[in-house]
Amino acid sequence: MQDTRDAARVVSQLPNIDFVCPFGTPNDVPEDQATPVSFQVLMEFTDKPIAFVAHNLDNMREVYKIAARQIGSMEKLAERPFLITLLEPCTPFVFPEEILKKIFWCSEHQMSFCFNSAILLGACIGTLDIRRGTFSVGTPGYILANASFVQITRSLHIPAWTNGCCTQGKAVDQQAAAEVMMSAFMPMYVGADIVYDAGYLESGMFSSLEMCVMADEFISYARRILRQGVSVDEDSIALDVIAEVRAGGNFLDTDHTFDHFHEELWMPQFMNRDPFDIWEQDGHKTMRQRIREKIDSILEKAE
């Protein structure tokens, strides 16, 4: 369970990761208790909303009961849910009996869940690598398929939950960075309401805290572009400042620049912008090394 505790501690400190999922299935507890035990740990170490997948109906019910005890009652949990379960059919058009039982139970008890409903429409649309028979994420086909799904939900005026921020890569390397960046940007660009899978490698077969922290940086990057954009109004154009500075002047020492540069200039945590000589003097660290130091710092402070 230590990996689950560490993941909860780290993700809680990432400003652009808005909710938490169990970072895998622990192998040091009985399999039939893995979901509720993981959920209990997440509640202890994070204040962020929690999304989870239960192995069976009993596991799912136990998770909701734990949450209800935390908040006071099932009725209060229905009014102010802080968790959601993912219920997914299998292609093509197959609804396993276990999934249907979960849907009926959640509906009967007014518990939140993500499925094909009028509340939240979710989909994980993957592509098959024909040569290898693997489920591939981070590919152009995967990104476009999920973007198309989001556009359909927007036409129906239904919130969309989709995949992103993940990779088919097996390590935190150049492939992983490229695929995570592209699969983080596109869902936001087309207007997805919730994007999940940050930190997953090899199509979700295993997880990486380093990848999750890197994804947090990429999400921040994309949000700066897509949410803020370029302001065009009287204050941002600042014709009065231009007239005051005039040709050959200096904008750096004006009050207008001081008041606005923090919100206009995106400041990364882990991407380095120092000149080469300063970067070399500071130990010529890679982005991954800086991320590892951040993770170690968070975990050391939590001890």
PDB file of N, CA, C and O in Angstrom, residues 58-122:
ATOM      1  N   ASP A  58     -19.626  -5.905  -4.849  1.00  0.00           N
ATOM      2  CA  ASP A  58     -19.388  -5.817  -3.403  1.00  0.00           C
ATOM      3  C   ASP A  58     -18.302  -4.793  -3.090  1.00  0.00           C
ATOM      4  O   ASP A  58     -18.426  -4.020  -2.135  1.00  0.00           O
ATOM      5  N   ASN A  59     -17.238  -4.795  -3.871  1.00  0.00           N
ATOM      6  CA  ASN A  59     -16.172  -3.806  -3.687  1.00  0.00           C
ATOM      7  C   ASN A  59     -16.695  -2.390  -3.853  1.00  0.00           C
ATOM      8  O   ASN A  59     -16.375  -1.483  -3.073  1.00  0.00           O
ATOM      9  N   MET A  60     -17.497  -2.182  -4.882  1.00  0.00           N
ATOM     10  CA  MET A  60     -18.021  -0.850  -5.152  1.00  0.00           C
ATOM     11  C   MET A  60     -18.921  -0.377  -4.015  1.00  0.00           C
ATOM     12  O   MET A  60     -18.830   0.768  -3.555  1.00  0.00           O
ATOM     13  N   ARG A  61     -19.794  -1.265  -3.554  1.00  0.00           N
ATOM     14  CA  ARG A  61     -20.681  -0.896  -2.447  1.00  0.00           C
ATOM     15  C   ARG A  61     -19.881  -0.545  -1.194  1.00  0.00           C
ATOM     16  O   ARG A  61     -20.214   0.405  -0.483  1.00  0.00           O
ATOM     17  N   GLU A  62     -18.830  -1.295  -0.940  1.00  0.00           N
ATOM     18  CA  GLU A  62     -18.015  -1.047   0.239  1.00  0.00           C
ATOM     19  C   GLU A  62     -17.343   0.327   0.166  1.00  0.00           C
ATOM     20  O   GLU A  62     -17.267   1.051   1.162  1.00  0.00           O
ATOM     21  N   VAL A  63     -16.880   0.700  -1.031  1.00  0.00           N
ATOM     22  CA  VAL A  63     -16.262   2.010  -1.202  1.00  0.00           C
ATOM     23  C   VAL A  63     -17.260   3.117  -0.892  1.00  0.00           C
ATOM     24  O   VAL A  63     -16.957   4.077  -0.162  1.00  0.00           O
ATOM     25  N   TYR A  64     -18.466   3.014  -1.426  1.00  0.00           N
ATOM     26  CA  TYR A  64     -19.471   4.045  -1.169  1.00  0.00           C
ATOM     27  C   TYR A  64     -19.873   4.089   0.304  1.00  0.00           C
ATOM     28  O   TYR A  64     -20.145   5.161   0.855  1.00  0.00           O
ATOM     29  N   LYS A  65     -19.890   2.953   0.957  1.00  0.00           N
ATOM     30  CA  LYS A  65     -20.214   2.934   2.386  1.00  0.00           C
ATOM     31  C   LYS A  65     -19.114   3.601   3.210  1.00  0.00           C
ATOM     32  O   LYS A  65     -19.398   4.314   4.187  1.00  0.00           O
ATOM     33  N   ILE A  66     -17.852   3.370   2.824  1.00  0.00           N
ATOM     34  CA  ILE A  66     -16.738   4.041   3.507  1.00  0.00           C
ATOM     35  C   ILE A  66     -16.867   5.555   3.332  1.00  0.00           C
ATOM     36  O   ILE A  66     -16.702   6.333   4.282  1.00  0.00           O
ATOM     37  N   ALA A  67     -17.169   5.985   2.111  1.00  0.00           N
ATOM     38  CA  ALA A  67     -17.337   7.417   1.842  1.00  0.00           C
ATOM     39  C   ALA A  67     -18.515   7.990   2.623  1.00  0.00           C
ATOM     40  O   ALA A  67     -18.445   9.111   3.138  1.00  0.00           O
ATOM     41  N   ALA A  68     -19.588   7.219   2.729  1.00  0.00           N
ATOM     42  CA  ALA A  68     -20.772   7.684   3.463  1.00  0.00           C
ATOM     43  C   ALA A  68     -20.463   7.857   4.941  1.00  0.00           C
ATOM     44  O   ALA A  68     -20.919   8.822   5.576  1.00  0.00           O
ATOM     45  N   ARG A  69     -19.686   6.931   5.502  1.00  0.00           N
ATOM     46  CA  ARG A  69     -19.310   7.067   6.919  1.00  0.00           C
ATOM     47  C   ARG A  69     -18.455   8.317   7.118  1.00  0.00           C
ATOM     48  O   ARG A  69     -18.559   9.003   8.140  1.00  0.00           O
ATOM     49  N   GLN A  70     -17.624   8.625   6.139  1.00  0.00           N
ATOM     50  CA  GLN A  70     -16.759   9.801   6.229  1.00  0.00           C
ATOM     51  C   GLN A  70     -17.562  11.091   6.223  1.00  0.00           C
ATOM     52  O   GLN A  70     -17.274  12.031   6.980  1.00  0.00           O
ATOM     53  N   ILE A  71     -18.600  11.148   5.401  1.00  0.00           N
ATOM     54  CA  ILE A  71     -19.362  12.384   5.242  1.00  0.00           C
ATOM     55  C   ILE A  71     -20.611  12.436   6.114  1.00  0.00           C
ATOM     56  O   ILE A  71     -21.204  13.491   6.307  1.00  0.00           O
ATOM     57  N   GLY A  72     -21.004  11.284   6.673  1.00  0.00           N
ATOM     58  CA  GLY A  72     -22.125  11.289   7.613  1.00  0.00           C
ATOM     59  C   GLY A  72     -23.232  10.322   7.293  1.00  0.00           C
ATOM     60  O   GLY A  72     -23.815   9.715   8.201  1.00  0.00           O
ATOM     61  N   SER A  73     -23.576  10.152   6.031  1.00  0.00           N
ATOM     62  CA  SER A  73     -24.660   9.241   5.639  1.00  0.00           C
ATOM     63  C   SER A  73     -24.680   9.111   4.127  1.00  0.00           C
ATOM     64  O   SER A  73     -24.079   9.913   3.408  1.00  0.00           O
ATOM     65  N   MET A  74     -25.402   8.101   3.636  1.00  0.00           N
ATOM     66  CA  MET A  74     -25.561   7.928   2.205  1.00  0.00           C
ATOM     67  C   MET A  74     -26.320   9.100   1.600  1.00  0.00           C
ATOM     68  O   MET A  74     -26.055   9.513   0.462  1.00  0.00           O
ATOM     69  N   GLU A  75     -27.251   9.641   2.351  1.00  0.00           N
ATOM     70  CA  GLU A  75     -28.023  10.779   1.848  1.00  0.00           C
ATOM     71  C   GLU A  75     -27.125  12.003   1.643  1.00  0.00           C
ATOM     72  O   GLU A  75     -27.215  12.703   0.623  1.00  0.00           O
ATOM     73  N   LYS A  76     -26.246  12.261   2.608  1.00  0.00           N
ATOM     74  CA  LYS A  76     -25.331  13.392   2.475  1.00  0.00           C
ATOM     75  C   LYS A  76     -24.336  13.169   1.334  1.00  0.00           C
ATOM     76  O   LYS A  76     -23.964  14.110   0.632  1.00  0.00           O
ATOM     77  N   LEU A  77     -23.925  11.915   1.161  1.00  0.00           N
ATOM     78  CA  LEU A  77     -22.998  11.606   0.073  1.00  0.00           C
ATOM     79  C   LEU A  77     -23.668  11.834  -1.283  1.00  0.00           C
ATOM     80  O   LEU A  77     -23.035  12.316  -2.226  1.00  0.00           O
ATOM     81  N   ALA A  78     -24.952  11.503  -1.393  1.00  0.00           N
ATOM     82  CA  ALA A  78     -25.687  11.729  -2.636  1.00  0.00           C
ATOM     83  C   ALA A  78     -25.806  13.222  -2.930  1.00  0.00           C
ATOM     84  O   ALA A  78     -25.769  13.642  -4.094  1.00  0.00           O
ATOM     85  N   GLU A  79     -25.937  14.023  -1.875  1.00  0.00           N
ATOM     86  CA  GLU A  79     -26.067  15.474  -2.054  1.00  0.00           C
ATOM     87  C   GLU A  79     -24.736  16.129  -2.399  1.00  0.00           C
ATOM     88  O   GLU A  79     -24.684  17.065  -3.206  1.00  0.00           O
ATOM     89  N   ARG A  80     -23.663  15.636  -1.782  1.00  0.00           N
ATOM     90  CA  ARG A  80     -22.347  16.236  -1.993  1.00  0.00           C
ATOM     91  C   ARG A  80     -21.295  15.153  -2.267  1.00  0.00           C
ATOM     92  O   ARG A  80     -20.433  14.872  -1.441  1.00  0.00           O
ATOM     93  N   PRO A  81     -21.371  14.515  -3.431  1.00  0.00           N
ATOM     94  CA  PRO A  81     -20.432  13.420  -3.740  1.00  0.00           C
ATOM     95  C   PRO A  81     -19.009  13.935  -3.953  1.00  0.00           C
ATOM     96  O   PRO A  81     -18.804  14.978  -4.564  1.00  0.00           O
ATOM     97  N   PHE A  82     -18.048  13.207  -3.418  1.00  0.00           N
ATOM     98  CA  PHE A  82     -16.638  13.538  -3.656  1.00  0.00           C
ATOM     99  C   PHE A  82     -15.917  12.388  -4.329  1.00  0.00           C
ATOM    100  O   PHE A  82     -14.687  12.363  -4.401  1.00  0.00           O
ATOM    101  N   LEU A  83     -16.684  11.429  -4.858  1.00  0.00           N
ATOM    102  CA  LEU A  83     -16.095  10.297  -5.559  1.00  0.00           C
ATOM    103  C   LEU A  83     -17.001   9.902  -6.711  1.00  0.00           C
ATOM    104  O   LEU A  83     -18.185  10.256  -6.755  1.00  0.00           O
ATOM    105  N   ILE A  84     -16.426   9.198  -7.664  1.00  0.00           N
ATOM    106  CA  ILE A  84     -17.191   8.704  -8.808  1.00  0.00           C
ATOM    107  C   ILE A  84     -16.556   7.400  -9.259  1.00  0.00           C
ATOM    108  O   ILE A  84     -15.335   7.232  -9.206  1.00  0.00           O
ATOM    109  N   THR A  85     -17.406   6.449  -9.665  1.00  0.00           N
ATOM    110  CA  THR A  85     -16.884   5.189 -10.179  1.00  0.00           C
ATOM    111  C   THR A  85     -17.054   5.154 -11.687  1.00  0.00           C
ATOM    112  O   THR A  85     -17.954   5.772 -12.253  1.00  0.00           O
ATOM    113  N   LEU A  86     -16.148   4.440 -12.340  1.00  0.00           N
ATOM    114  CA  LEU A  86     -16.167   4.322 -13.797  1.00  0.00           C
ATOM    115  C   LEU A  86     -16.783   2.989 -14.175  1.00  0.00           C
ATOM    116  O   LEU A  86     -16.299   1.931 -13.754  1.00  0.00           O
ATOM    117  N   LEU A  87     -17.837   3.028 -14.961  1.00  0.00           N
ATOM    118  CA  LEU A  87     -18.538   1.821 -15.402  1.00  0.00           C
ATOM    119  C   LEU A  87     -18.516   1.798 -16.917  1.00  0.00           C
ATOM    120  O   LEU A  87     -19.111   2.654 -17.564  1.00  0.00           O
ATOM    121  N   GLU A  88     -17.843   0.802 -17.481  1.00  0.00           N
ATOM    122  CA  GLU A  88     -17.606   0.810 -18.917  1.00  0.00           C
ATOM    123  C   GLU A  88     -18.144  -0.450 -19.577  1.00  0.00           C
ATOM    124  O   GLU A  88     -17.905  -1.560 -19.100  1.00  0.00           O
ATOM    125  N   PRO A  89     -18.860  -0.289 -20.712  1.00  0.00           N
ATOM    126  CA  PRO A  89     -19.256  -1.450 -21.505  1.00  0.00           C
ATOM    127  C   PRO A  89     -18.072  -1.957 -22.316  1.00  0.00           C
ATOM    128  O   PRO A  89     -17.005  -1.336 -22.345  1.00  0.00           O
ATOM    129  N   CYS A  90     -18.246  -3.081 -22.983  1.00  0.00           N
ATOM    130  CA  CYS A  90     -17.211  -3.636 -23.844  1.00  0.00           C
ATOM    131  C   CYS A  90     -17.692  -3.550 -25.291  1.00  0.00           C
ATOM    132  O   CYS A  90     -18.850  -3.805 -25.585  1.00  0.00           O
ATOM    133  N   THR A  91     -16.786  -3.181 -26.158  1.00  0.00           N
ATOM    134  CA  THR A  91     -17.146  -3.113 -27.569  1.00  0.00           C
ATOM    135  C   THR A  91     -17.246  -4.520 -28.157  1.00  0.00           C
ATOM    136  O   THR A  91     -16.476  -5.404 -27.758  1.00  0.00           O
ATOM    137  N   PRO A  92     -18.184  -4.797 -29.087  1.00  0.00           N
ATOM    138  CA  PRO A  92     -19.210  -3.858 -29.551  1.00  0.00           C
ATOM    139  C   PRO A  92     -20.540  -4.084 -28.827  1.00  0.00           C
ATOM    140  O   PRO A  92     -21.098  -5.177 -28.881  1.00  0.00           O
ATOM    141  N   PHE A  93     -21.021  -3.087 -28.136  1.00  0.00           N
ATOM    142  CA  PHE A  93     -22.366  -3.062 -27.543  1.00  0.00           C
ATOM    143  C   PHE A  93     -22.623  -4.192 -26.553  1.00  0.00           C
ATOM    144  O   PHE A  93     -23.700  -4.772 -26.497  1.00  0.00           O
ATOM    145  N   VAL A  94     -21.610  -4.514 -25.743  1.00  0.00           N
ATOM    146  CA  VAL A  94     -21.768  -5.576 -24.749  1.00  0.00           C
ATOM    147  C   VAL A  94     -21.794  -4.947 -23.359  1.00  0.00           C
ATOM    148  O   VAL A  94     -20.886  -4.194 -23.000  1.00  0.00           O
ATOM    149  N   PHE A  95     -22.828  -5.263 -22.584  1.00  0.00           N
ATOM    150  CA  PHE A  95     -22.969  -4.751 -21.229  1.00  0.00           C
ATOM    151  C   PHE A  95     -22.894  -5.931 -20.260  1.00  0.00           C
ATOM    152  O   PHE A  95     -23.886  -6.632 -20.058  1.00  0.00           O
ATOM    153  N   PRO A  96     -21.714  -6.187 -19.692  1.00  0.00           N
ATOM    154  CA  PRO A  96     -21.578  -7.324 -18.769  1.00  0.00           C
ATOM    155  C   PRO A  96     -22.569  -7.217 -17.613  1.00  0.00           C
ATOM    156  O   PRO A  96     -22.919  -6.128 -17.157  1.00  0.00           O
ATOM    157  N   GLU A  97     -22.999  -8.354 -17.124  1.00  0.00           N
ATOM    158  CA  GLU A  97     -23.993  -8.386 -16.049  1.00  0.00           C
ATOM    159  C   GLU A  97     -23.493  -7.640 -14.814  1.00  0.00           C
ATOM    160  O   GLU A  97     -24.257  -6.930 -14.151  1.00  0.00           O
ATOM    161  N   GLU A  98     -22.202  -7.775 -14.509  1.00  0.00           N
ATOM    162  CA  GLU A  98     -21.647  -7.105 -13.332  1.00  0.00           C
ATOM    163  C   GLU A  98     -21.750  -5.580 -13.466  1.00  0.00           C
ATOM    164  O   GLU A  98     -22.053  -4.882 -12.497  1.00  0.00           O
ATOM    165  N   ILE A  99     -21.523  -5.063 -14.665  1.00  0.00           N
ATOM    166  CA  ILE A  99     -21.630  -3.625 -14.895  1.00  0.00           C
ATOM    167  C   ILE A  99     -23.068  -3.161 -14.710  1.00  0.00           C
ATOM    168  O   ILE A  99     -23.340  -2.123 -14.098  1.00  0.00           O
ATOM    169  N   LEU A 100     -24.005  -3.916 -15.232  1.00  0.00           N
ATOM    170  CA  LEU A 100     -25.417  -3.556 -15.091  1.00  0.00           C
ATOM    171  C   LEU A 100     -25.845  -3.560 -13.627  1.00  0.00           C
ATOM    172  O   LEU A 100     -26.597  -2.681 -13.182  1.00  0.00           O
ATOM    173  N   LYS A 101     -25.351  -4.523 -12.860  1.00  0.00           N
ATOM    174  CA  LYS A 101     -25.674  -4.559 -11.424  1.00  0.00           C
ATOM    175  C   LYS A 101     -25.147  -3.299 -10.729  1.00  0.00           C
ATOM    176  O   LYS A 101     -25.823  -2.742  -9.857  1.00  0.00           O
ATOM    177  N   LYS A 102     -23.959  -2.863 -11.101  1.00  0.00           N
ATOM    178  CA  LYS A 102     -23.391  -1.652 -10.508  1.00  0.00           C
ATOM    179  C   LYS A 102     -24.219  -0.426 -10.879  1.00  0.00           C
ATOM    180  O   LYS A 102     -24.470   0.455 -10.034  1.00  0.00           O
ATOM    181  N   ILE A 103     -24.645  -0.361 -12.139  1.00  0.00           N
ATOM    182  CA  ILE A 103     -25.469   0.766 -12.576  1.00  0.00           C
ATOM    183  C   ILE A 103     -26.776   0.822 -11.791  1.00  0.00           C
ATOM    184  O   ILE A 103     -27.194   1.889 -11.305  1.00  0.00           O
ATOM    185  N   PHE A 104     -27.425  -0.320 -11.649  1.00  0.00           N
ATOM    186  CA  PHE A 104     -28.699  -0.360 -10.927  1.00  0.00           C
ATOM    187  C   PHE A 104     -28.507   0.042  -9.468  1.00  0.00           C
ATOM    188  O   PHE A 104     -29.315   0.785  -8.897  1.00  0.00           O
ATOM    189  N   TRP A 105     -27.414  -0.442  -8.849  1.00  0.00           N
ATOM    190  CA  TRP A 105     -27.190  -0.115  -7.432  1.00  0.00           C
ATOM    191  C   TRP A 105     -26.929   1.379  -7.278  1.00  0.00           C
ATOM    192  O   TRP A 105     -27.489   2.025  -6.391  1.00  0.00           O
ATOM    193  N   CYS A 106     -26.066   1.941  -8.117  1.00  0.00           N
ATOM    194  CA  CYS A 106     -25.780   3.375  -8.024  1.00  0.00           C
ATOM    195  C   CYS A 106     -27.032   4.206  -8.264  1.00  0.00           C
ATOM    196  O   CYS A 106     -27.276   5.207  -7.570  1.00  0.00           O
ATOM    197  N   SER A 107     -27.828   3.807  -9.227  1.00  0.00           N
ATOM    198  CA  SER A 107     -29.054   4.548  -9.525  1.00  0.00           C
ATOM    199  C   SER A 107     -30.031   4.469  -8.364  1.00  0.00           C
ATOM    200  O   SER A 107     -30.654   5.473  -7.984  1.00  0.00           O
ATOM    201  N   GLU A 108     -30.156   3.291  -7.778  1.00  0.00           N
ATOM    202  CA  GLU A 108     -31.083   3.110  -6.656  1.00  0.00           C
ATOM    203  C   GLU A 108     -30.676   3.952  -5.453  1.00  0.00           C
ATOM    204  O   GLU A 108     -31.524   4.507  -4.752  1.00  0.00           O
ATOM    205  N   HIS A 109     -29.370   4.085  -5.227  1.00  0.00           N
ATOM    206  CA  HIS A 109     -28.880   4.807  -4.062  1.00  0.00           C
ATOM    207  C   HIS A 109     -28.431   6.230  -4.387  1.00  0.00           C
ATOM    208  O   HIS A 109     -27.861   6.912  -3.534  1.00  0.00           O
ATOM    209  N   GLN A 110     -28.671   6.652  -5.624  1.00  0.00           N
ATOM    210  CA  GLN A 110     -28.339   8.009  -6.062  1.00  0.00           C
ATOM    211  C   GLN A 110     -26.850   8.329  -5.893  1.00  0.00           C
ATOM    212  O   GLN A 110     -26.477   9.434  -5.490  1.00  0.00           O
ATOM    213  N   MET A 111     -26.020   7.345  -6.204  1.00  0.00           N
ATOM    214  CA  MET A 111     -24.582   7.533  -6.143  1.00  0.00           C
ATOM    215  C   MET A 111     -24.048   7.916  -7.523  1.00  0.00           C
ATOM    216  O   MET A 111     -24.556   7.480  -8.551  1.00  0.00           O
ATOM    217  N   SER A 112     -23.022   8.742  -7.551  1.00  0.00           N
ATOM    218  CA  SER A 112     -22.460   9.221  -8.808  1.00  0.00           C
ATOM    219  C   SER A 112     -21.676   8.119  -9.511  1.00  0.00           C
ATOM    220  O   SER A 112     -20.986   7.322  -8.887  1.00  0.00           O
ATOM    221  N   PHE A 113     -21.807   8.077 -10.839  1.00  0.00           N
ATOM    222  CA  PHE A 113     -21.006   7.163 -11.648  1.00  0.00           C
ATOM    223  C   PHE A 113     -20.882   7.729 -13.052  1.00  0.00           C
ATOM    224  O   PHE A 113     -21.674   8.570 -13.477  1.00  0.00           O
ATOM    225  N   CYS A 114     -19.857   7.286 -13.759  1.00  0.00           N
ATOM    226  CA  CYS A 114     -19.618   7.743 -15.114  1.00  0.00           C
ATOM    227  C   CYS A 114     -19.969   6.628 -16.081  1.00  0.00           C
ATOM    228  O   CYS A 114     -19.395   5.538 -16.042  1.00  0.00           O
ATOM    229  N   PHE A 115     -20.931   6.890 -16.944  1.00  0.00           N
ATOM    230  CA  PHE A 115     -21.360   5.912 -17.947  1.00  0.00           C
ATOM    231  C   PHE A 115     -22.116   6.668 -19.017  1.00  0.00           C
ATOM    232  O   PHE A 115     -22.141   7.893 -19.041  1.00  0.00           O
ATOM    233  N   ASN A 116     -22.765   5.963 -19.909  1.00  0.00           N
ATOM    234  CA  ASN A 116     -23.581   6.602 -20.935  1.00  0.00           C
ATOM    235  C   ASN A 116     -24.890   7.051 -20.310  1.00  0.00           C
ATOM    236  O   ASN A 116     -25.877   6.316 -20.293  1.00  0.00           O
ATOM    237  N   SER A 117     -24.901   8.251 -19.752  1.00  0.00           N
ATOM    238  CA  SER A 117     -26.077   8.743 -19.052  1.00  0.00           C
ATOM    239  C   SER A 117     -26.292  10.200 -19.396  1.00  0.00           C
ATOM    240  O   SER A 117     -25.505  10.825 -20.090  1.00  0.00           O
ATOM    241  N   ALA A 118     -27.374  10.744 -18.895  1.00  0.00           N
ATOM    242  CA  ALA A 118     -27.672  12.156 -19.145  1.00  0.00           C
ATOM    243  C   ALA A 118     -26.874  13.067 -18.220  1.00  0.00           C
ATOM    244  O   ALA A 118     -26.990  14.276 -18.292  1.00  0.00           O
ATOM    245  N   ILE A 119     -26.102  12.482 -17.322  1.00  0.00           N
ATOM    246  CA  ILE A 119     -25.320  13.273 -16.363  1.00  0.00           C
ATOM    247  C   ILE A 119     -23.900  13.473 -16.857  1.00  0.00           C
ATOM    248  O   ILE A 119     -23.380  14.578 -16.940  1.00  0.00           O
ATOM    249  N   LEU A 120     -23.255  12.382 -17.220  1.00  0.00           N
ATOM    250  CA  LEU A 120     -21.858  12.449 -17.651  1.00  0.00           C
ATOM    251  C   LEU A 120     -21.602  11.312 -18.626  1.00  0.00           C
ATOM    252  O   LEU A 120     -21.881  10.158 -18.327  1.00  0.00           O
ATOM    253  N   LEU A 121     -21.122  11.639 -19.802  1.00  0.00           N
ATOM    254  CA  LEU A 121     -20.865  10.644 -20.829  1.00  0.00           C
ATOM    255  C   LEU A 121     -19.367  10.401 -20.893  1.00  0.00           C
ATOM    256  O   LEU A 121     -18.585  11.341 -21.087  1.00  0.00           O
ATOM    257  N   GLY A 122     -18.966   9.154 -20.707  1.00  0.00           N
ATOM    258  CA  GLY A 122     -17.550   8.840 -20.696  1.00  0.00           C
ATOM    259  C   GLY A 122     -17.202   7.775 -21.709  1.00  0.00           C
ATOM    260  O   GLY A 122     -18.012   6.893 -22.010  1.00  0.00           O
TER     261      GLY A 122
END
